[in-house]
Short mmCIF file of N, CA and C in Angstrom, two decimals:
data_model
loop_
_atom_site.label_atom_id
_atom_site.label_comp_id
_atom_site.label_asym_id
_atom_site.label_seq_id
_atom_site.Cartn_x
_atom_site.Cartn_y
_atom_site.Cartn_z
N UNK A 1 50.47 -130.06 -48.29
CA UNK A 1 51.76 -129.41 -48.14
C UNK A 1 52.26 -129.56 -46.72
N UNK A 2 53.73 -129.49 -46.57
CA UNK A 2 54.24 -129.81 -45.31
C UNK A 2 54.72 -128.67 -44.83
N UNK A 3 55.24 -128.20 -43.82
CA UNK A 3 55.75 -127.09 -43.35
C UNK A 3 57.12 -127.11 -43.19
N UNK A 4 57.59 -127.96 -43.46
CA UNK A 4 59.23 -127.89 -43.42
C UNK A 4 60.25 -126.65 -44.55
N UNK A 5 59.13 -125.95 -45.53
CA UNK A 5 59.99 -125.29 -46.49
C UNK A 5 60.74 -126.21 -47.41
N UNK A 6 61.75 -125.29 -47.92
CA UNK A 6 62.12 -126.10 -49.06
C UNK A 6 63.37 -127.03 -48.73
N UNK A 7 63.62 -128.14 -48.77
CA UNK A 7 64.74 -129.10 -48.86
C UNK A 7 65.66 -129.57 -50.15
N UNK A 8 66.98 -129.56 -49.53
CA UNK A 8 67.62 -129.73 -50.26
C UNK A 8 67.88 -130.27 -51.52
N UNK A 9 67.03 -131.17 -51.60
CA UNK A 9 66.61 -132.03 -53.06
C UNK A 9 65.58 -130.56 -53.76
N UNK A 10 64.80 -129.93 -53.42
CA UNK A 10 64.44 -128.91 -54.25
C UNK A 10 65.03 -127.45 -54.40
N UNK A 11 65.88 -127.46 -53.81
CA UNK A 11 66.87 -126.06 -53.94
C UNK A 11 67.52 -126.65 -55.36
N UNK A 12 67.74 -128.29 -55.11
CA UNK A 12 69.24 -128.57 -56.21
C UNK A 12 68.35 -128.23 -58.07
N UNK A 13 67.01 -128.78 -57.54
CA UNK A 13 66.03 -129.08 -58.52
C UNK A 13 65.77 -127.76 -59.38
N UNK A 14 65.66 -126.38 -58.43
CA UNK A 14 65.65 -125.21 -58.78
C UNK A 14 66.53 -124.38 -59.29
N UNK A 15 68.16 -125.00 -58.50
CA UNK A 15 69.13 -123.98 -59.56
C UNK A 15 69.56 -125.11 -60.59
N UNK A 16 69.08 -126.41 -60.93
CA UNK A 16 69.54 -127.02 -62.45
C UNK A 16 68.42 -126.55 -62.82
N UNK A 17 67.09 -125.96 -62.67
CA UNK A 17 66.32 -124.99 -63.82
C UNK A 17 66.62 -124.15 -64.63
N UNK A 18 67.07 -123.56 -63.30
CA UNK A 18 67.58 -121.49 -63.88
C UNK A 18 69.11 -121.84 -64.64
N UNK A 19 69.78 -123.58 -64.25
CA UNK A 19 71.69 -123.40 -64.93
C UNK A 19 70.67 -123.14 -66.73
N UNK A 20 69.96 -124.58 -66.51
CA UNK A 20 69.30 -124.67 -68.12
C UNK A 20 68.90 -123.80 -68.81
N UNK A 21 67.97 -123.15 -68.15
CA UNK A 21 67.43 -122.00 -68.67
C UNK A 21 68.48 -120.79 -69.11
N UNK A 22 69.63 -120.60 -68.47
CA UNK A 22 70.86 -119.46 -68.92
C UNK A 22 71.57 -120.04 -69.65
N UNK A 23 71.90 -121.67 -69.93
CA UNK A 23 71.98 -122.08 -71.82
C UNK A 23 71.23 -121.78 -72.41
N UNK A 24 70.07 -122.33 -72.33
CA UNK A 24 69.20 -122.13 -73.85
C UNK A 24 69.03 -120.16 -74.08
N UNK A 25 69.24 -120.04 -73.16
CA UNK A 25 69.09 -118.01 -73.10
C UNK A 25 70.54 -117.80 -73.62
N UNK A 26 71.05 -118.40 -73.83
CA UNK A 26 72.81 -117.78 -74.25
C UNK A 26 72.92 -118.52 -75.30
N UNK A 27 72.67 -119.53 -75.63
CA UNK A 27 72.39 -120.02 -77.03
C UNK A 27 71.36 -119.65 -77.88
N UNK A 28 70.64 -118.89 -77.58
CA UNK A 28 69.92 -117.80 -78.21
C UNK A 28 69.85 -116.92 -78.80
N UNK A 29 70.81 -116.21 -77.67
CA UNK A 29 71.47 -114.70 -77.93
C UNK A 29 72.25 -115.16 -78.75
N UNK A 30 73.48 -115.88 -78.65
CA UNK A 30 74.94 -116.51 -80.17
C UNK A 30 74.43 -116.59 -81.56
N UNK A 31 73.30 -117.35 -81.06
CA UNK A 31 72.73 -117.35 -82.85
C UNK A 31 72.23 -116.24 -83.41
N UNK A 32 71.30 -115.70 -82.42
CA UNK A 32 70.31 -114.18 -83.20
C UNK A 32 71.67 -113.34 -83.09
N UNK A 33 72.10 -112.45 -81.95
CA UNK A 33 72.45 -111.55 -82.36
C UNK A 33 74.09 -111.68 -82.46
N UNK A 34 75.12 -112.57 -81.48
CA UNK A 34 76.78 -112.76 -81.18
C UNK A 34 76.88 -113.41 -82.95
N UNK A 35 75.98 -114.25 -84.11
CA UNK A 35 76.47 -114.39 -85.07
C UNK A 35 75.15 -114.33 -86.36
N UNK A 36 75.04 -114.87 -87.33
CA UNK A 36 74.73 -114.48 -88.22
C UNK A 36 72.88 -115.02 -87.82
N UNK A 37 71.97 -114.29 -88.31
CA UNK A 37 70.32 -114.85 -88.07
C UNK A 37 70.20 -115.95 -88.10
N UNK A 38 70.59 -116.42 -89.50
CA UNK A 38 70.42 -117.64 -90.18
C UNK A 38 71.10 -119.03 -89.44
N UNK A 39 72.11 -118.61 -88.21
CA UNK A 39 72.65 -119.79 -88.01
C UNK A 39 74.21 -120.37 -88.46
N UNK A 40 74.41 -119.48 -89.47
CA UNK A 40 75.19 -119.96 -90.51
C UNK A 40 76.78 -119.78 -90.02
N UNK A 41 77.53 -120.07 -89.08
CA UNK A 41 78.37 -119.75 -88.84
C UNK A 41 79.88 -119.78 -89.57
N UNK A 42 79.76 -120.63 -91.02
CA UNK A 42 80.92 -120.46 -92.53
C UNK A 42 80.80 -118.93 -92.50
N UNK A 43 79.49 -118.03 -92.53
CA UNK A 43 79.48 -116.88 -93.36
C UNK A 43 79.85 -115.73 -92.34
N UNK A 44 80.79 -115.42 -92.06
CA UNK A 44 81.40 -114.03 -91.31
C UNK A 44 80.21 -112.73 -91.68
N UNK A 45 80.11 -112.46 -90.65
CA UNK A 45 78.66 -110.92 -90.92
C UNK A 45 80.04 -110.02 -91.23
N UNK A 46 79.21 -108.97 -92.14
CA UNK A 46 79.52 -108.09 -92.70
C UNK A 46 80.79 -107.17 -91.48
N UNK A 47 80.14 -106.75 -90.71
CA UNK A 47 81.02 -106.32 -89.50
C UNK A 47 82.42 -107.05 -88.95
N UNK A 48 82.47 -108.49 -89.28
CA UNK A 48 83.36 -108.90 -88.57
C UNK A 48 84.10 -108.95 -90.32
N UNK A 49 83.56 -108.83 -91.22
CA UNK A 49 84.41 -108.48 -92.50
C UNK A 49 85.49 -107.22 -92.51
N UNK A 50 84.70 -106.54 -92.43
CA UNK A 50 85.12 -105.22 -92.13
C UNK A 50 86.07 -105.12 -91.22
N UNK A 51 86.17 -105.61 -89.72
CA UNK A 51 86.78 -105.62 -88.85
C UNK A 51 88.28 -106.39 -88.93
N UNK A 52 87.87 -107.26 -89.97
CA UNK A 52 89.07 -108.27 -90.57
C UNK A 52 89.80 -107.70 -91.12
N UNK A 53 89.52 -106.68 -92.17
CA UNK A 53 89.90 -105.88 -93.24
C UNK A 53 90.85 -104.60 -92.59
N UNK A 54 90.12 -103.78 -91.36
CA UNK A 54 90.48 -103.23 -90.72
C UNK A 54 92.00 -103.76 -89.78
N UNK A 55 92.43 -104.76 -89.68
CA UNK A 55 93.22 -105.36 -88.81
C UNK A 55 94.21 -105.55 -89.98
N UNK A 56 93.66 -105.95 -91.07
CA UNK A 56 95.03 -106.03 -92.62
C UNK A 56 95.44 -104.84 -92.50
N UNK A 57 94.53 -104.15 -92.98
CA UNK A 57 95.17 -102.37 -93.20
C UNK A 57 96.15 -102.05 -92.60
N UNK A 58 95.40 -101.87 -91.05
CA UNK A 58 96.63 -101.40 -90.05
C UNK A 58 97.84 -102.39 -89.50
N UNK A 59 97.60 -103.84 -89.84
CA UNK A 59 98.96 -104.67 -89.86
C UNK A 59 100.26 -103.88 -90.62
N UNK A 60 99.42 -103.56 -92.62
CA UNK A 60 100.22 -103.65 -93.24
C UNK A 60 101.00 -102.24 -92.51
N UNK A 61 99.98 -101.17 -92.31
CA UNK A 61 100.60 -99.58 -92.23
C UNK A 61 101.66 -100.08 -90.86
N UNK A 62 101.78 -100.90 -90.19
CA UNK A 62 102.51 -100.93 -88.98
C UNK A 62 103.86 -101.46 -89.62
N UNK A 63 103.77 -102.50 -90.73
CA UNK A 63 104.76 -103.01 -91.42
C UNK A 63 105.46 -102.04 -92.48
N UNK A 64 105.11 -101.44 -92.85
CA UNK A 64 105.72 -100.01 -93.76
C UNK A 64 106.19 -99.02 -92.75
N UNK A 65 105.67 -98.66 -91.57
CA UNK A 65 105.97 -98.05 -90.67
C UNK A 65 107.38 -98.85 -90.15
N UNK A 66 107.74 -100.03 -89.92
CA UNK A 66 108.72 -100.68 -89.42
C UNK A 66 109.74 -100.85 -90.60
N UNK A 67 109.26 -100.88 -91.48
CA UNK A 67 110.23 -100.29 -93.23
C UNK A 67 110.64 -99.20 -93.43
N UNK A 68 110.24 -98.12 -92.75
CA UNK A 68 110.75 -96.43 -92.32
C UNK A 68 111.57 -96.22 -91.17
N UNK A 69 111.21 -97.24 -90.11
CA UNK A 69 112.13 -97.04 -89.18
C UNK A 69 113.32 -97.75 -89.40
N UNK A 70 113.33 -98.99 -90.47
CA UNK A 70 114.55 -99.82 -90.79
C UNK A 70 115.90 -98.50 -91.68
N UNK A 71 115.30 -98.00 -92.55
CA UNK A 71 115.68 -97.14 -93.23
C UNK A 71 116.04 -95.89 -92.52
N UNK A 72 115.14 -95.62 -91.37
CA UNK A 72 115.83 -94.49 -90.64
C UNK A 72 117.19 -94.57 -89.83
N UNK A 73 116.82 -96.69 -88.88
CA UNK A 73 118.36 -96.31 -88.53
C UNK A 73 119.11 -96.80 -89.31
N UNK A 74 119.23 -97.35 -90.88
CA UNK A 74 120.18 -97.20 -91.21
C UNK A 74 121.09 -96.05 -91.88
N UNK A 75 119.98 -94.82 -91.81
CA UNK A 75 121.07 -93.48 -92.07
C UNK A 75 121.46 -93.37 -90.76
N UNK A 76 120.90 -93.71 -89.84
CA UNK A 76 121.94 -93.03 -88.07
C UNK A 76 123.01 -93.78 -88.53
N UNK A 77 122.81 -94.80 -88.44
CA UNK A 77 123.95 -95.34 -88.27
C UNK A 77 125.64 -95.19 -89.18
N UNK A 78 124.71 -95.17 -89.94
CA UNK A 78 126.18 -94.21 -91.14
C UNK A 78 126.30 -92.91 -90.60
N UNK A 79 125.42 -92.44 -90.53
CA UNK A 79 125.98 -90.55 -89.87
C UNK A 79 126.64 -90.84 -88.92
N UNK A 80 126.13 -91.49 -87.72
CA UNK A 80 127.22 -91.39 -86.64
C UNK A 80 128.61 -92.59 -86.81
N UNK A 81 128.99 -93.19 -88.15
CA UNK A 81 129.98 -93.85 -88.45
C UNK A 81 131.02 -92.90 -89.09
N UNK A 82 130.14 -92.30 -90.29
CA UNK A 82 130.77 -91.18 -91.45
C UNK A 82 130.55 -89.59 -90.60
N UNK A 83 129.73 -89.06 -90.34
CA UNK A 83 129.69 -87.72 -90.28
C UNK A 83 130.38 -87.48 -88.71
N UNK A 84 130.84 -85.81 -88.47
CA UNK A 84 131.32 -85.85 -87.39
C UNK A 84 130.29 -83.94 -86.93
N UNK A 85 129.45 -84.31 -85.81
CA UNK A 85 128.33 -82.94 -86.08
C UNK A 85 129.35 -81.94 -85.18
N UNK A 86 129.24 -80.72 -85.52
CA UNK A 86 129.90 -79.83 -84.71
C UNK A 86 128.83 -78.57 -84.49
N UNK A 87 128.73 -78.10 -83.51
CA UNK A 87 127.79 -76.99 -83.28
C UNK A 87 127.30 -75.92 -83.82
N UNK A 88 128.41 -75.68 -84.83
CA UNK A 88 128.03 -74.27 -85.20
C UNK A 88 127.41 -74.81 -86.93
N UNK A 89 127.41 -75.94 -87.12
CA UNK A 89 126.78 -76.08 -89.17
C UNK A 89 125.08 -76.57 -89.23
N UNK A 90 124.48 -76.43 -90.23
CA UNK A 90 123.66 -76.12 -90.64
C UNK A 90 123.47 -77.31 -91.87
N UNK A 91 122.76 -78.39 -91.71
CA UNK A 91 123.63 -79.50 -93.07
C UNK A 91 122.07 -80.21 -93.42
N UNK A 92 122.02 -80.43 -94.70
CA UNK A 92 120.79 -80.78 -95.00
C UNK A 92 121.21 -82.33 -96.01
N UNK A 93 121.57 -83.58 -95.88
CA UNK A 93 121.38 -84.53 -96.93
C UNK A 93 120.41 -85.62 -96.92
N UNK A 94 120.55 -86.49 -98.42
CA UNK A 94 119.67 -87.17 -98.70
C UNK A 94 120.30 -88.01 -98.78
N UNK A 95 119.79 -89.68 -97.89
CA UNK A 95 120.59 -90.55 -98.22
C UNK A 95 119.66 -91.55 -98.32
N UNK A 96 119.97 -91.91 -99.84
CA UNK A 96 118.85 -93.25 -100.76
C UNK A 96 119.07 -94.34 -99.90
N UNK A 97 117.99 -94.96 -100.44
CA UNK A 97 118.24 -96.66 -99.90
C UNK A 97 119.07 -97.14 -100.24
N UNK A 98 119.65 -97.05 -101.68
CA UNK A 98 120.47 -97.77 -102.95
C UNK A 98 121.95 -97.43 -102.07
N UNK A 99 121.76 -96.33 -101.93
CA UNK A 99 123.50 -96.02 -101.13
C UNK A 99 123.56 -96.66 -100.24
N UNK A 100 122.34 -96.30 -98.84
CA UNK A 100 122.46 -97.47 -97.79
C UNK A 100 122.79 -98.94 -98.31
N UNK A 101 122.26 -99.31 -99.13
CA UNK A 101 122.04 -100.83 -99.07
C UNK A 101 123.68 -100.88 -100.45
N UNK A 102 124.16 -99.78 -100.53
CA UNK A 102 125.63 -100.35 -100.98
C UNK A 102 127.19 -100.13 -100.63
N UNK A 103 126.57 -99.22 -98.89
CA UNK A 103 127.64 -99.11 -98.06
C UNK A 103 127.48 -100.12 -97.20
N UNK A 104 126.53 -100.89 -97.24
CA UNK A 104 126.24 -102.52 -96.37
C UNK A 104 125.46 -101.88 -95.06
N UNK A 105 124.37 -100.36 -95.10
CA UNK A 105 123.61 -100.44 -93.81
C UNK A 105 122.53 -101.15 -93.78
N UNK A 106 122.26 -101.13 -94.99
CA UNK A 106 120.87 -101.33 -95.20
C UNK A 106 120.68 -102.59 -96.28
N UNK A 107 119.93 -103.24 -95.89
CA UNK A 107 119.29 -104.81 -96.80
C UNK A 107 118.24 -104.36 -97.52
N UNK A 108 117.78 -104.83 -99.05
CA UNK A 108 117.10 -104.85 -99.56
C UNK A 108 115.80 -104.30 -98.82
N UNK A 109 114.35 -103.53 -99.40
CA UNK A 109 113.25 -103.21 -98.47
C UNK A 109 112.10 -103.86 -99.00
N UNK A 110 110.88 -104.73 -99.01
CA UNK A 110 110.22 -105.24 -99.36
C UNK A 110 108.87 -105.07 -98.92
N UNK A 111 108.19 -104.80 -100.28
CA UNK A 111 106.70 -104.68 -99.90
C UNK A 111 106.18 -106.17 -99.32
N UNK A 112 105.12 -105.33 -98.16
CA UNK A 112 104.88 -106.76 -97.15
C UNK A 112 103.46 -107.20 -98.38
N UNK A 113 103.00 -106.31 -99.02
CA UNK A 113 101.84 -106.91 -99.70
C UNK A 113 101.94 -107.85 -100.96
N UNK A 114 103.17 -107.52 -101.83
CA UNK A 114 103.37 -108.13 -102.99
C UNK A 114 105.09 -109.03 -103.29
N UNK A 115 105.61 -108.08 -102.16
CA UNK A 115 106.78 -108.83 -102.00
C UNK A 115 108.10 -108.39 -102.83
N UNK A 116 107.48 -107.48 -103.72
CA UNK A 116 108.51 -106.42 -104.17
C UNK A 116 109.33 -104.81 -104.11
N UNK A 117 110.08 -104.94 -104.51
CA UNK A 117 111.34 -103.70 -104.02
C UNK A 117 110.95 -102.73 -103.93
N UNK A 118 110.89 -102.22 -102.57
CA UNK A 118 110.59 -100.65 -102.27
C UNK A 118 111.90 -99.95 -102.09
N UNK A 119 111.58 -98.72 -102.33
CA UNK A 119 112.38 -97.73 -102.79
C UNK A 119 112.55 -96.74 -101.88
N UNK A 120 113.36 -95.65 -100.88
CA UNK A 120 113.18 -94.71 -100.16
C UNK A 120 114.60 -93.24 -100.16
N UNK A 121 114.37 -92.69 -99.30
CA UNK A 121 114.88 -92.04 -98.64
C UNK A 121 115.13 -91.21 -97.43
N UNK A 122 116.04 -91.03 -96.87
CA UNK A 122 115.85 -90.12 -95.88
C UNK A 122 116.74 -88.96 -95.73
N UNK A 123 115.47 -88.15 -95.00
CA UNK A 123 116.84 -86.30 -95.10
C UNK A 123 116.98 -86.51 -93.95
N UNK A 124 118.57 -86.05 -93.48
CA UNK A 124 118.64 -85.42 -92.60
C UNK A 124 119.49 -84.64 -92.23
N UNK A 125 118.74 -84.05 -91.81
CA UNK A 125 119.31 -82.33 -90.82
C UNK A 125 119.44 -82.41 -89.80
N UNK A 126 120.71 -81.97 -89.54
CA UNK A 126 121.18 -80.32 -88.59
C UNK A 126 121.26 -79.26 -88.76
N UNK A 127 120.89 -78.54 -87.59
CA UNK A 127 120.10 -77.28 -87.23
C UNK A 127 121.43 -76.77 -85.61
N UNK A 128 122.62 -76.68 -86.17
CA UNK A 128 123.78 -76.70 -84.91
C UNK A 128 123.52 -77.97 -84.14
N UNK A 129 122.85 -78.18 -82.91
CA UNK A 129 123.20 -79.52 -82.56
C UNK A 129 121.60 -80.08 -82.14
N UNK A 130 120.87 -79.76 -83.27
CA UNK A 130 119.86 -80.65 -83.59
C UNK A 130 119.41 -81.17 -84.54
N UNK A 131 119.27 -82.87 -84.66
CA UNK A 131 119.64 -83.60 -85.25
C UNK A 131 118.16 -84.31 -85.86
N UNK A 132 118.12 -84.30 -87.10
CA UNK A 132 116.62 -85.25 -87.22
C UNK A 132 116.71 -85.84 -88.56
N UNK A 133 116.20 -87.13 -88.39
CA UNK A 133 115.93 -87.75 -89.53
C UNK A 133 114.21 -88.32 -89.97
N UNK A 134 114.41 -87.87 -91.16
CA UNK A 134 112.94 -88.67 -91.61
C UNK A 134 113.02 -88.85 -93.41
N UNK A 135 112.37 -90.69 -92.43
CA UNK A 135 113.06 -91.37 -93.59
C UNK A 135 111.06 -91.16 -94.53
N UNK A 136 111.55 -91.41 -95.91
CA UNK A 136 110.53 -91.62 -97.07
C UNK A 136 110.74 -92.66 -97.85
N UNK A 137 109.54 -93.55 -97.98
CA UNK A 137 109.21 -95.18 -98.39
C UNK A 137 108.59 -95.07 -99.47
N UNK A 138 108.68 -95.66 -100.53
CA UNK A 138 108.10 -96.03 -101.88
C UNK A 138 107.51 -97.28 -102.44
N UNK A 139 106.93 -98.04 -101.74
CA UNK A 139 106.32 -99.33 -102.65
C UNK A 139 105.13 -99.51 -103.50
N UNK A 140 105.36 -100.53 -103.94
CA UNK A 140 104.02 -100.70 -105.16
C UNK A 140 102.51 -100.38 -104.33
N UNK A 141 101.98 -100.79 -103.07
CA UNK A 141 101.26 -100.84 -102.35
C UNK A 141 101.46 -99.33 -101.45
N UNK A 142 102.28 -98.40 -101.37
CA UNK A 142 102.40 -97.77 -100.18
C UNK A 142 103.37 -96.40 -100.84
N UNK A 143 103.08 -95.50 -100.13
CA UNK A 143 104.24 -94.42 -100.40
C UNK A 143 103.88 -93.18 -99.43
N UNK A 144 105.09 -93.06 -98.62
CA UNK A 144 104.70 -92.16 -97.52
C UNK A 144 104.43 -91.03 -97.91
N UNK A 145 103.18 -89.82 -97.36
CA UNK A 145 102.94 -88.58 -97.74
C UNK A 145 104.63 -87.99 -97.47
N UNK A 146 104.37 -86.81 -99.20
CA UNK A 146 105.78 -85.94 -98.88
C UNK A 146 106.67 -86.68 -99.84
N UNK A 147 107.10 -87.81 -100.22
CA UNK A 147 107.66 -88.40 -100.88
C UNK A 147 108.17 -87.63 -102.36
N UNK A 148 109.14 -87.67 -102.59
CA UNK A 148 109.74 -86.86 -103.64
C UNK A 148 110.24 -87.85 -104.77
N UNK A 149 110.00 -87.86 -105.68
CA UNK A 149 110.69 -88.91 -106.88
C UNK A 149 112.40 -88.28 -107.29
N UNK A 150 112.49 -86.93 -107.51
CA UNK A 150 113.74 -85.92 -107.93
C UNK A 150 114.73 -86.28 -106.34
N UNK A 151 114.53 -86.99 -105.29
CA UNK A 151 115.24 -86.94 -104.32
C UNK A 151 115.71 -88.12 -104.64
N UNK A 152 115.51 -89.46 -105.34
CA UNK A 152 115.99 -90.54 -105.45
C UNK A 152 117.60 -90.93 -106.54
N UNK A 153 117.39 -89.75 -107.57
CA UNK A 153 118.73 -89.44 -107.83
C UNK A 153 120.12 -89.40 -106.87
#
């Protein structure tokens, strides 16, 4: 042995050990535990099923949610076209989709899952000069809690 310590040709020699060694250690870990035991990377683990499934769900509820807010402003928008609020009344109506969509506020509403005609309504009240609407959705796939069938008349 020489006394010079280590030189540059064996420093380089030592960290392409340890680069190699933190592939084959990370290609290790991907297979056993980041994906399936077996290797099999066609077959999605159960978890990332689930997690898939989880991301539909709440797509669709975000898309019915954006089908309630379509329907909500299209009653604003008729109230503040048609109605005129004054401070002192007290006013409770229901205004269908069918009306919206045949005074021209509102376009057809469509289930995002099957692609057919959803159905709604929305009340709204004043309370003197507070104002609220909340709209209610009906599709084959979906129907908001609270939903009334006798309100669609």
């Amino acid at each position: 042995m020489n006394n010079k310590g280590f030189g540059l040709k064996e420093f380089i020699i030592i960290i392409c050990v340890v680069f190699i060694g933190l592939i084959v250690a990370g290609a290790i870990y991907q297979r056993t535990i980041g994906g399936e035991i077996t290797g099999d990377k066609s077959t999605p683990k159960t978890e990332d099923r689930l997690k898939s499934s989880n991301k539909t769900v709440k797509k669709e509820e975000s898309t019915y949610k954006r089908l309630e807010s379509k329907l909500r402003q299209a009653a604003m928008s008729y109230q503040s076209a048609t109605y005129q609020t004054t401070e002192t009344e007290d006013v409770t109506m229901v205004l269908t989709s069918k009306f919206l969509q045949k005074k021209g506020y509102l376009k057809e509403l469509h289930d995002p899952v099957d692609n057919s005609v959803c159905e709604g309504y929305v009340i709204f009240r004043q309370r003197q000069m507070s104002i609220s609407y909340t709209p209610y959705l009906k599709c084959n796939n979906f129907k908001t809690d609270g939903f009334d069938n006798s309100k669609m008349n």
